[in-house]
Short mmCIF file of C-alpha atoms in Angstrom, two decimals:
data_model
loop_
_atom_site.label_atom_id
_atom_site.label_comp_id
_atom_site.label_asym_id
_atom_site.label_seq_id
_atom_site.Cartn_x
_atom_site.Cartn_y
_atom_site.Cartn_z
CA MET A 1 0.00 0.00 0.00
CA ILE A 2 1.18 3.54 -0.78
CA LYS A 3 0.23 6.59 1.29
CA VAL A 4 0.56 10.11 -0.15
CA THR A 5 0.41 13.12 2.19
CA CYS A 6 0.09 16.60 0.70
CA LEU A 7 2.28 19.15 2.48
CA GLY A 8 2.78 22.84 1.81
CA ALA A 9 1.20 25.19 -0.72
CA ALA A 10 -1.37 26.37 1.83
CA GLY A 11 -2.44 29.84 0.77
CA SER A 12 -0.20 29.94 -2.30
CA VAL A 13 0.27 28.28 -5.67
CA THR A 14 3.95 27.42 -5.30
CA GLY A 15 5.74 25.29 -2.74
CA SER A 16 3.87 22.00 -3.10
CA ASN A 17 5.39 19.03 -1.26
CA TYR A 18 4.23 15.43 -1.15
CA LEU A 19 5.33 12.75 1.32
CA VAL A 20 5.08 9.27 -0.24
CA GLU A 21 5.28 6.25 2.11
CA ASN A 22 5.16 2.54 1.30
CA SER A 23 4.11 -0.37 3.51
CA GLN A 24 7.75 -1.14 4.44
CA GLY A 25 8.15 2.31 6.03
CA LYS A 26 10.24 3.82 3.24
CA LYS A 27 9.56 7.53 2.75
CA VAL A 28 10.25 9.95 -0.10
CA LEU A 29 9.59 13.68 0.03
CA VAL A 30 8.82 15.17 -3.40
CA ASP A 31 9.26 18.95 -3.74
CA CYS A 32 7.25 20.33 -6.66
CA GLY A 33 7.52 24.00 -5.81
CA LEU A 34 9.41 26.87 -7.35
CA PHE A 35 9.62 30.24 -5.63
CA GLN A 36 8.21 33.07 -7.71
CA GLY A 37 8.75 36.70 -6.84
CA GLY A 38 11.41 39.25 -6.12
CA LYS A 39 14.20 39.22 -3.54
CA GLN A 40 12.09 41.32 -1.14
CA ILE A 41 9.42 38.62 -0.90
CA GLU A 42 11.94 35.78 -0.51
CA SER A 43 13.50 37.19 2.68
#
C-alpha cells in the first residue's frame, strides 16, 4: 500500500510538497515548488 500526504502550498500556488510512504516504512519527500517573486518577498 502507498500513502501520499500533501504538504505545503497552503495559501499559495507554489511550494507544493508530497510525502510518499510505502508499507515497508520507506519515505520519499517530493518537492514540486518553485519560488516566484522578487528578492524582497523571498527574505
